[in-house]
Amino acid sequence: MVEANQNGFYYHGRINFANPKAPEFYWPGTSVDFIFRGSKLLKILLEDEKGKNYFNVILNNQHTKPYILKCQKGKKKYAVYNNLDASKSYSVSIFKRTETDEGYTKFMGIELDNGANLAMVKRAYSPRIEFFGNSITVGMGNEDPTGRDNMNPAKKNNYLSYAAITARDLGLDYRCTAKSGIGVMVSWYDLIMPEMYNRVHPDKPALKHDFKSWVPDIVVVNLFQNDSWLVNMTRDPNHKKRFKQGKPTPQQIVQAYVNFISSLRKVYPKAKIVCTLGSMNAVSPGKPWKGYIQQAVNLMKKYYKDQQLYTLFFAYNNRKIGHPTVADHIKMADQLKKFLKQNILK
């Protein structure tokens, strides 16, 4: 048994290491990488809170042919490969497809054949990118082309979200801080991004994230889709809670966005921040939300002298039912990759 705290495991994401032998994964896109040699088999030991999480297990960078691991509730050992060539080395990435709604997963290590070991790899620095977003960035329902089964955890795949695709294709160290249903001013539940962005566990306010532990070079924010619905839903309890003085004015909406981006700027003073929106109906023709974001960025550039801010708005996918599909995410990734290469990664 190779326990989770042994050298050779490389972790990505906001992870709770309170117990280093059982680090807890919460966020979509959280992953652990390693290389081993001398084993015909690979077993993975996980403990899952609800039995609803899914992981991609990618062997030797075969991104299009992952082993899809469906977690069972509780502690279980999963035999994912059992007929490997023991004379060869294998690289593995265990990548969380699903999000915090599906609960936590504890990674407790791997099992190899006797005599096998992990390879110690000297890893070169890669530019870092962090995404703050909602269900679009999570990859909610992206493997459901009908749009009618979006809530099914099996249809969520952060690995094929525009965020993960962009990071992977550009060779960026990836982190995803996103939760379905969340907004800047109001969400579909009792939590908004300005209250969540600084947490290790989204539902535990006392467990604060150390922003100095991993500092991104680029931050991408894709928020306001949920706000665009809920600001008009005056009977919704979340609307009533957040807007006790009535529906927010355009000025209040712009200021809320300024306030959140300012919070990110305080913790990431040198990062390039890309303010995005889309590709759902908040960017459809006639909607004001792109304008609110542009106004907020213009204000920050003018009054705060913040010249490390950018805007990029994804094309409206015109999808009447459901969230963006994998095909939509690929288009979004292409748009974002082009923008980053032209404006930031020059």
Tab-separated table of C-alpha atoms in Angstrom:
chain	number	residue	atom	x	y	z
A	1	MET	CA	0.000	0.000	0.000
A	2	VAL	CA	1.324	3.428	-0.980
A	3	GLU	CA	-0.305	5.869	1.428
A	4	ALA	CA	-1.490	9.295	0.294
A	5	ASN	CA	1.161	11.196	2.245
A	6	GLN	CA	4.127	9.476	0.607
A	7	ASN	CA	6.464	11.282	-1.775
A	8	GLY	CA	5.568	11.010	-5.426
A	9	PHE	CA	1.941	12.166	-5.270
A	10	TYR	CA	1.330	15.605	-6.797
A	11	TYR	CA	-1.929	17.251	-5.774
A	12	HIS	CA	-3.924	19.918	-7.608
A	13	GLY	CA	-6.811	21.945	-6.186
A	14	ARG	CA	-8.074	23.195	-2.864
A	15	ILE	CA	-7.636	20.111	-0.729
A	16	ASN	CA	-8.038	19.572	2.993
A	17	PHE	CA	-4.798	18.006	4.265
A	18	ALA	CA	-5.829	17.964	7.937
A	19	ASN	CA	-5.253	14.215	7.741
A	20	PRO	CA	-2.336	13.846	5.292
A	21	LYS	CA	-3.061	10.126	4.934
A	22	ALA	CA	-6.617	10.880	3.762
A	23	PRO	CA	-6.720	14.295	2.035
A	24	GLU	CA	-10.275	15.391	1.222
A	25	PHE	CA	-11.293	16.434	-2.300
A	26	TYR	CA	-14.283	18.755	-2.702
A	27	TRP	CA	-14.050	20.871	-5.845
A	28	PRO	CA	-14.446	19.809	-9.471
A	29	GLY	CA	-11.127	19.366	-11.213
A	30	THR	CA	-9.281	18.404	-8.033
A	31	SER	CA	-6.699	15.783	-8.934
A	32	VAL	CA	-3.654	13.788	-7.913
A	33	ASP	CA	-0.904	12.748	-10.334
A	34	PHE	CA	1.836	10.150	-9.993
A	35	ILE	CA	4.136	7.848	-11.950
A	36	PHE	CA	4.797	4.228	-10.995
A	37	ARG	CA	6.741	1.308	-12.370
A	38	GLY	CA	7.074	-2.371	-11.654
A	39	SER	CA	3.403	-3.290	-11.276
A	40	LYS	CA	0.843	-5.125	-13.353
A	41	LEU	CA	-2.030	-3.704	-11.319
A	42	LEU	CA	-3.265	-0.410	-9.977
A	43	LYS	CA	-5.851	-0.173	-7.237
A	44	ILE	CA	-7.103	3.118	-5.767
A	45	LEU	CA	-8.381	3.458	-2.218
A	46	LEU	CA	-11.093	6.116	-1.762
A	47	GLU	CA	-13.652	6.973	0.873
A	48	ASP	CA	-16.676	8.758	-0.587
A	49	GLU	CA	-19.248	10.659	1.441
A	50	LYS	CA	-22.376	10.008	-0.614
A	51	GLY	CA	-21.479	7.499	-3.309
A	52	LYS	CA	-22.214	10.050	-6.013
A	53	ASN	CA	-18.789	11.206	-7.157
A	54	TYR	CA	-17.140	10.274	-10.438
A	55	PHE	CA	-13.442	10.399	-11.332
A	56	ASN	CA	-11.511	10.088	-14.556
A	57	VAL	CA	-8.405	7.919	-14.220
A	58	ILE	CA	-6.092	8.856	-17.084
A	59	LEU	CA	-3.264	6.483	-17.911
A	60	ASN	CA	-0.234	7.738	-19.869
A	61	ASN	CA	-2.034	10.930	-20.921
A	62	GLN	CA	-4.666	9.007	-22.881
A	63	HIS	CA	-7.136	11.838	-22.390
A	64	THR	CA	-9.791	10.493	-24.742
A	65	LYS	CA	-9.904	7.051	-23.102
A	66	PRO	CA	-10.115	7.518	-19.338
A	67	TYR	CA	-11.207	4.859	-16.927
A	68	ILE	CA	-14.398	6.274	-15.407
A	69	LEU	CA	-14.524	5.491	-11.713
A	70	LYS	CA	-17.933	5.682	-10.052
A	71	CYS	CA	-17.578	5.935	-6.298
A	72	GLN	CA	-19.529	3.850	-3.864
A	73	LYS	CA	-20.436	5.245	-0.468
A	74	GLY	CA	-17.843	4.653	2.203
A	75	LYS	CA	-14.334	3.246	1.947
A	76	LYS	CA	-13.552	1.025	-1.022
A	77	LYS	CA	-10.596	-0.195	-3.042
A	78	TYR	CA	-11.084	0.107	-6.809
A	79	ALA	CA	-9.161	-2.129	-9.194
A	80	VAL	CA	-8.796	0.140	-12.212
A	81	TYR	CA	-5.991	-1.665	-14.083
A	82	ASN	CA	-4.864	-5.263	-13.641
A	83	ASN	CA	-3.043	-6.320	-16.817
A	84	LEU	CA	-0.240	-3.794	-17.201
A	85	ASP	CA	3.308	-4.451	-18.368
A	86	ALA	CA	5.392	-4.446	-15.184
A	87	SER	CA	8.553	-3.579	-17.137
A	88	LYS	CA	7.137	-0.175	-18.074
A	89	SER	CA	6.463	3.092	-16.244
A	90	TYR	CA	2.964	4.559	-16.174
A	91	SER	CA	1.761	8.070	-15.478
A	92	VAL	CA	-1.644	8.397	-13.825
A	93	SER	CA	-3.983	11.295	-13.113
A	94	ILE	CA	-7.031	10.813	-10.880
A	95	PHE	CA	-9.335	13.735	-11.716
A	96	LYS	CA	-12.611	14.626	-9.953
A	97	ARG	CA	-15.335	15.067	-12.583
A	98	THR	CA	-18.095	16.018	-10.170
A	99	GLU	CA	-18.490	18.897	-7.725
A	100	THR	CA	-19.093	19.720	-4.088
A	101	ASP	CA	-22.806	18.898	-4.411
A	102	GLU	CA	-21.795	15.231	-4.650
A	103	GLY	CA	-19.888	15.454	-1.375
A	104	TYR	CA	-16.269	14.901	-0.444
A	105	THR	CA	-13.932	12.091	-1.416
A	106	LYS	CA	-10.933	11.068	0.671
A	107	PHE	CA	-7.952	9.829	-1.325
A	108	MET	CA	-6.181	7.241	0.818
A	109	GLY	CA	-3.529	5.987	-1.565
A	110	ILE	CA	-2.932	3.235	-4.094
A	111	GLU	CA	-2.010	-0.426	-4.162
A	112	LEU	CA	0.674	-1.805	-6.479
A	113	ASP	CA	2.423	-5.154	-6.805
A	114	ASN	CA	5.127	-5.932	-4.266
A	115	GLY	CA	8.390	-4.272	-5.250
A	116	ALA	CA	6.743	-1.556	-7.344
A	117	ASN	CA	7.316	2.080	-6.468
A	118	LEU	CA	6.462	5.651	-7.308
A	119	ALA	CA	8.879	7.645	-9.450
A	120	MET	CA	10.183	10.902	-8.047
A	121	VAL	CA	9.736	13.500	-10.781
A	122	LYS	CA	11.292	16.948	-10.904
A	123	ARG	CA	8.376	19.063	-12.055
A	124	ALA	CA	9.036	22.289	-13.933
A	125	TYR	CA	6.932	25.325	-13.044
A	126	SER	CA	3.868	25.784	-15.236
A	127	PRO	CA	1.867	29.025	-15.367
A	128	ARG	CA	-1.120	28.695	-13.061
A	129	ILE	CA	-4.747	29.401	-13.853
A	130	GLU	CA	-7.724	29.461	-11.476
A	131	PHE	CA	-11.370	29.596	-12.524
A	132	PHE	CA	-14.176	31.006	-10.383
A	133	GLY	CA	-17.555	30.055	-11.741
A	134	ASN	CA	-20.926	28.364	-11.585
A	135	SER	CA	-22.437	25.291	-13.238
A	136	ILE	CA	-21.023	26.253	-16.625
A	137	THR	CA	-17.463	26.114	-15.320
A	138	VAL	CA	-18.262	22.954	-13.340
A	139	GLY	CA	-19.367	21.189	-16.520
A	140	MET	CA	-22.925	20.550	-15.330
A	141	GLY	CA	-24.751	18.306	-17.797
A	142	ASN	CA	-22.110	18.664	-20.495
A	143	GLU	CA	-22.380	14.962	-21.336
A	144	ASP	CA	-26.167	15.181	-21.669
A	145	PRO	CA	-26.907	16.287	-25.253
A	146	THR	CA	-30.672	16.226	-24.606
A	147	GLY	CA	-30.452	18.821	-21.816
A	148	ARG	CA	-33.047	16.896	-19.822
A	149	ASP	CA	-30.773	14.999	-17.419
A	150	ASN	CA	-28.443	17.809	-16.365
A	151	MET	CA	-28.631	17.059	-12.636
A	152	ASN	CA	-27.338	13.510	-13.043
A	153	PRO	CA	-23.788	13.354	-11.571
A	154	ALA	CA	-22.855	10.883	-14.317
A	155	LYS	CA	-23.441	13.658	-16.859
A	156	LYS	CA	-21.127	16.157	-15.142
A	157	ASN	CA	-17.569	16.088	-16.422
A	158	ASN	CA	-15.290	18.902	-15.374
A	159	TYR	CA	-12.487	17.264	-17.349
A	160	LEU	CA	-14.340	18.268	-20.522
A	161	SER	CA	-15.356	21.726	-19.318
A	162	TYR	CA	-14.023	24.743	-21.204
A	163	ALA	CA	-11.912	25.532	-18.133
A	164	ALA	CA	-10.081	22.207	-17.930
A	165	ILE	CA	-9.721	21.961	-21.705
A	166	THR	CA	-8.158	25.426	-21.838
A	167	ALA	CA	-5.706	24.676	-19.043
A	168	ARG	CA	-4.745	21.286	-20.477
A	169	ASP	CA	-4.247	22.511	-24.044
A	170	LEU	CA	-2.139	25.479	-22.930
A	171	GLY	CA	-0.091	23.506	-20.408
A	172	LEU	CA	-1.358	25.488	-17.407
A	173	ASP	CA	-1.549	24.268	-13.809
A	174	TYR	CA	-5.315	24.116	-13.260
A	175	ARG	CA	-7.545	24.926	-10.325
A	176	CYS	CA	-11.341	25.193	-10.366
A	177	THR	CA	-13.267	26.998	-7.609
A	178	ALA	CA	-16.796	26.633	-8.930
A	179	LYS	CA	-20.211	25.543	-7.712
A	180	SER	CA	-23.445	25.067	-9.601
A	181	GLY	CA	-26.160	27.626	-8.914
A	182	ILE	CA	-23.900	30.250	-7.381
A	183	GLY	CA	-24.009	33.981	-8.076
A	184	VAL	CA	-22.281	37.194	-7.139
A	185	MET	CA	-25.323	38.796	-5.501
A	186	VAL	CA	-27.775	35.917	-5.190
A	187	SER	CA	-27.738	32.152	-5.697
A	188	TRP	CA	-30.217	29.298	-5.855
A	189	TYR	CA	-29.292	28.521	-2.245
A	190	ASP	CA	-28.017	30.302	0.853
A	191	LEU	CA	-24.467	31.104	-0.287
A	192	ILE	CA	-22.892	33.496	-2.795
A	193	MET	CA	-19.435	33.511	-4.322
A	194	PRO	CA	-18.140	36.466	-2.235
A	195	GLU	CA	-18.874	34.309	0.827
A	196	MET	CA	-17.407	31.101	-0.629
A	197	TYR	CA	-14.325	32.075	-2.627
A	198	ASN	CA	-12.033	32.034	0.433
A	199	ARG	CA	-12.986	28.599	1.775
A	200	VAL	CA	-11.308	25.216	1.510
A	201	HIS	CA	-14.681	23.515	1.980
A	202	PRO	CA	-17.560	25.489	0.463
A	203	ASP	CA	-19.931	24.714	3.333
A	204	LYS	CA	-17.491	25.314	6.194
A	205	PRO	CA	-16.813	29.023	6.726
A	206	ALA	CA	-14.258	28.368	9.482
A	207	LEU	CA	-12.027	26.372	7.133
A	208	LYS	CA	-10.271	29.225	5.318
A	209	HIS	CA	-8.129	28.853	2.218
A	210	ASP	CA	-4.503	30.003	2.379
A	211	PHE	CA	-4.180	32.157	-0.732
A	212	LYS	CA	-0.386	32.227	-0.413
A	213	SER	CA	-0.110	28.447	-0.742
A	214	TRP	CA	-0.807	28.486	-4.476
A	215	VAL	CA	-0.878	31.768	-6.416
A	216	PRO	CA	-2.313	31.831	-9.945
A	217	ASP	CA	-0.825	33.830	-12.777
A	218	ILE	CA	-4.230	34.035	-14.459
A	219	VAL	CA	-7.709	34.150	-12.908
A	220	VAL	CA	-10.849	33.626	-14.997
A	221	VAL	CA	-14.215	34.663	-13.523
A	222	ASN	CA	-17.401	33.419	-15.191
A	223	LEU	CA	-20.287	34.576	-13.010
A	224	PHE	CA	-23.642	36.418	-13.255
A	225	GLN	CA	-25.599	33.707	-15.127
A	226	ASN	CA	-27.558	32.799	-11.981
A	227	ASP	CA	-27.892	36.430	-10.910
A	228	SER	CA	-29.438	37.200	-14.294
A	229	TRP	CA	-32.348	34.906	-13.429
A	230	LEU	CA	-32.748	35.508	-9.738
A	231	VAL	CA	-32.729	39.317	-9.651
A	232	ASN	CA	-36.100	39.147	-11.417
A	233	MET	CA	-37.587	36.364	-9.283
A	234	THR	CA	-38.999	38.514	-6.500
A	235	ARG	CA	-40.879	35.622	-4.866
A	236	ASP	CA	-37.827	33.403	-4.560
A	237	PRO	CA	-36.655	33.142	-0.910
A	238	ASN	CA	-33.060	33.796	-1.924
A	239	HIS	CA	-34.131	36.987	-3.699
A	240	LYS	CA	-36.057	38.080	-0.617
A	241	LYS	CA	-33.066	37.430	1.609
A	242	ARG	CA	-30.521	39.252	-0.548
A	243	PHE	CA	-32.643	42.153	-1.776
A	244	LYS	CA	-34.667	43.339	1.181
A	245	GLN	CA	-34.908	46.820	-0.336
A	246	GLY	CA	-36.244	45.483	-3.623
A	247	LYS	CA	-34.740	44.502	-6.961
A	248	PRO	CA	-31.151	45.812	-7.300
A	249	THR	CA	-30.457	48.749	-9.591
A	250	PRO	CA	-27.932	48.498	-12.426
A	251	GLN	CA	-25.543	50.604	-10.342
A	252	GLN	CA	-25.827	48.156	-7.430
A	253	ILE	CA	-25.210	45.211	-9.756
A	254	VAL	CA	-22.084	46.834	-11.184
A	255	GLN	CA	-20.833	47.698	-7.700
A	256	ALA	CA	-21.353	44.123	-6.475
A	257	TYR	CA	-19.153	42.894	-9.303
A	258	VAL	CA	-16.530	45.547	-8.545
A	259	ASN	CA	-16.539	44.467	-4.907
A	260	PHE	CA	-15.969	40.808	-5.742
A	261	ILE	CA	-13.199	41.432	-8.253
A	262	SER	CA	-11.598	43.770	-5.706
A	263	SER	CA	-11.624	40.890	-3.210
A	264	LEU	CA	-9.780	38.702	-5.692
A	265	ARG	CA	-7.327	41.486	-6.413
A	266	LYS	CA	-6.464	41.764	-2.708
A	267	VAL	CA	-5.487	38.109	-2.477
A	268	TYR	CA	-3.944	37.922	-5.958
A	269	PRO	CA	-2.311	41.350	-6.445
A	270	LYS	CA	-0.275	40.364	-9.509
A	271	ALA	CA	-2.664	38.051	-11.354
A	272	LYS	CA	-4.149	38.814	-14.747
A	273	ILE	CA	-7.906	38.664	-14.161
A	274	VAL	CA	-10.183	37.827	-17.094
A	275	CYS	CA	-13.841	38.694	-16.488
A	276	THR	CA	-16.005	36.494	-18.672
A	277	LEU	CA	-19.645	35.556	-19.112
A	278	GLY	CA	-21.457	32.880	-21.087
A	279	SER	CA	-22.297	30.861	-22.986
A	280	MET	CA	-25.871	30.586	-21.669
A	281	ASN	CA	-28.677	33.098	-22.005
A	282	ALA	CA	-27.108	35.852	-19.876
A	283	VAL	CA	-25.156	36.703	-23.053
A	284	SER	CA	-28.156	36.432	-25.380
A	285	PRO	CA	-29.025	39.485	-27.481
A	286	GLY	CA	-30.579	42.324	-25.497
A	287	LYS	CA	-29.448	41.140	-22.050
A	288	PRO	CA	-27.550	43.782	-20.005
A	289	TRP	CA	-25.136	41.504	-18.120
A	290	LYS	CA	-22.136	41.815	-20.419
A	291	GLY	CA	-22.548	45.574	-20.088
A	292	TYR	CA	-22.560	45.396	-16.299
A	293	ILE	CA	-19.279	43.494	-16.312
A	294	GLN	CA	-17.702	45.860	-18.812
A	295	GLN	CA	-18.784	48.849	-16.734
A	296	ALA	CA	-17.300	47.288	-13.608
A	297	VAL	CA	-13.966	46.619	-15.309
A	298	ASN	CA	-13.882	50.119	-16.780
A	299	LEU	CA	-14.489	51.602	-13.324
A	300	MET	CA	-11.704	49.576	-11.781
A	301	LYS	CA	-9.286	50.540	-14.500
A	302	LYS	CA	-10.169	54.211	-14.159
A	303	TYR	CA	-10.452	54.684	-10.414
A	304	TYR	CA	-8.352	51.813	-9.041
A	305	LYS	CA	-5.741	52.027	-11.807
A	306	ASP	CA	-5.974	48.274	-12.265
A	307	GLN	CA	-4.610	47.583	-15.731
A	308	GLN	CA	-4.408	43.802	-15.251
A	309	LEU	CA	-8.121	43.332	-15.930
A	310	TYR	CA	-9.602	41.969	-19.151
A	311	THR	CA	-13.048	41.136	-20.489
A	312	LEU	CA	-14.060	38.289	-22.776
A	313	PHE	CA	-17.632	37.271	-23.514
A	314	PHE	CA	-18.407	33.831	-24.847
A	315	ALA	CA	-20.693	33.499	-27.826
A	316	TYR	CA	-24.307	32.652	-26.964
A	317	ASN	CA	-24.857	28.935	-27.588
A	318	ASN	CA	-28.603	29.426	-28.206
A	319	ARG	CA	-29.341	26.230	-26.320
A	320	LYS	CA	-32.977	26.252	-25.243
A	321	ILE	CA	-32.738	23.289	-22.855
A	322	GLY	CA	-29.947	22.439	-20.473
A	323	HIS	CA	-26.372	23.534	-20.001
A	324	PRO	CA	-23.565	23.754	-22.549
A	325	THR	CA	-22.633	20.398	-24.036
A	326	VAL	CA	-19.086	19.158	-24.544
A	327	ALA	CA	-19.246	20.562	-28.075
A	328	ASP	CA	-20.206	23.973	-26.629
A	329	HIS	CA	-17.365	23.760	-24.108
A	330	ILE	CA	-14.864	23.033	-26.870
A	331	LYS	CA	-15.991	26.190	-28.683
A	332	MET	CA	-15.672	28.197	-25.467
A	333	ALA	CA	-12.211	26.772	-24.839
A	334	ASP	CA	-11.130	27.673	-28.362
A	335	GLN	CA	-12.293	31.242	-27.808
A	336	LEU	CA	-10.563	31.497	-24.430
A	337	LYS	CA	-7.317	29.899	-25.618
A	338	LYS	CA	-7.079	32.317	-28.509
A	339	PHE	CA	-7.705	35.263	-26.196
A	340	LEU	CA	-5.109	34.145	-23.653
A	341	LYS	CA	-2.460	33.534	-26.305
A	342	GLN	CA	-3.063	36.920	-27.907
A	343	ASN	CA	-3.325	39.001	-24.727
A	344	ILE	CA	-1.592	37.287	-21.815
A	345	LEU	CA	0.575	34.325	-22.825
A	346	LYS	CA	2.517	36.282	-25.427
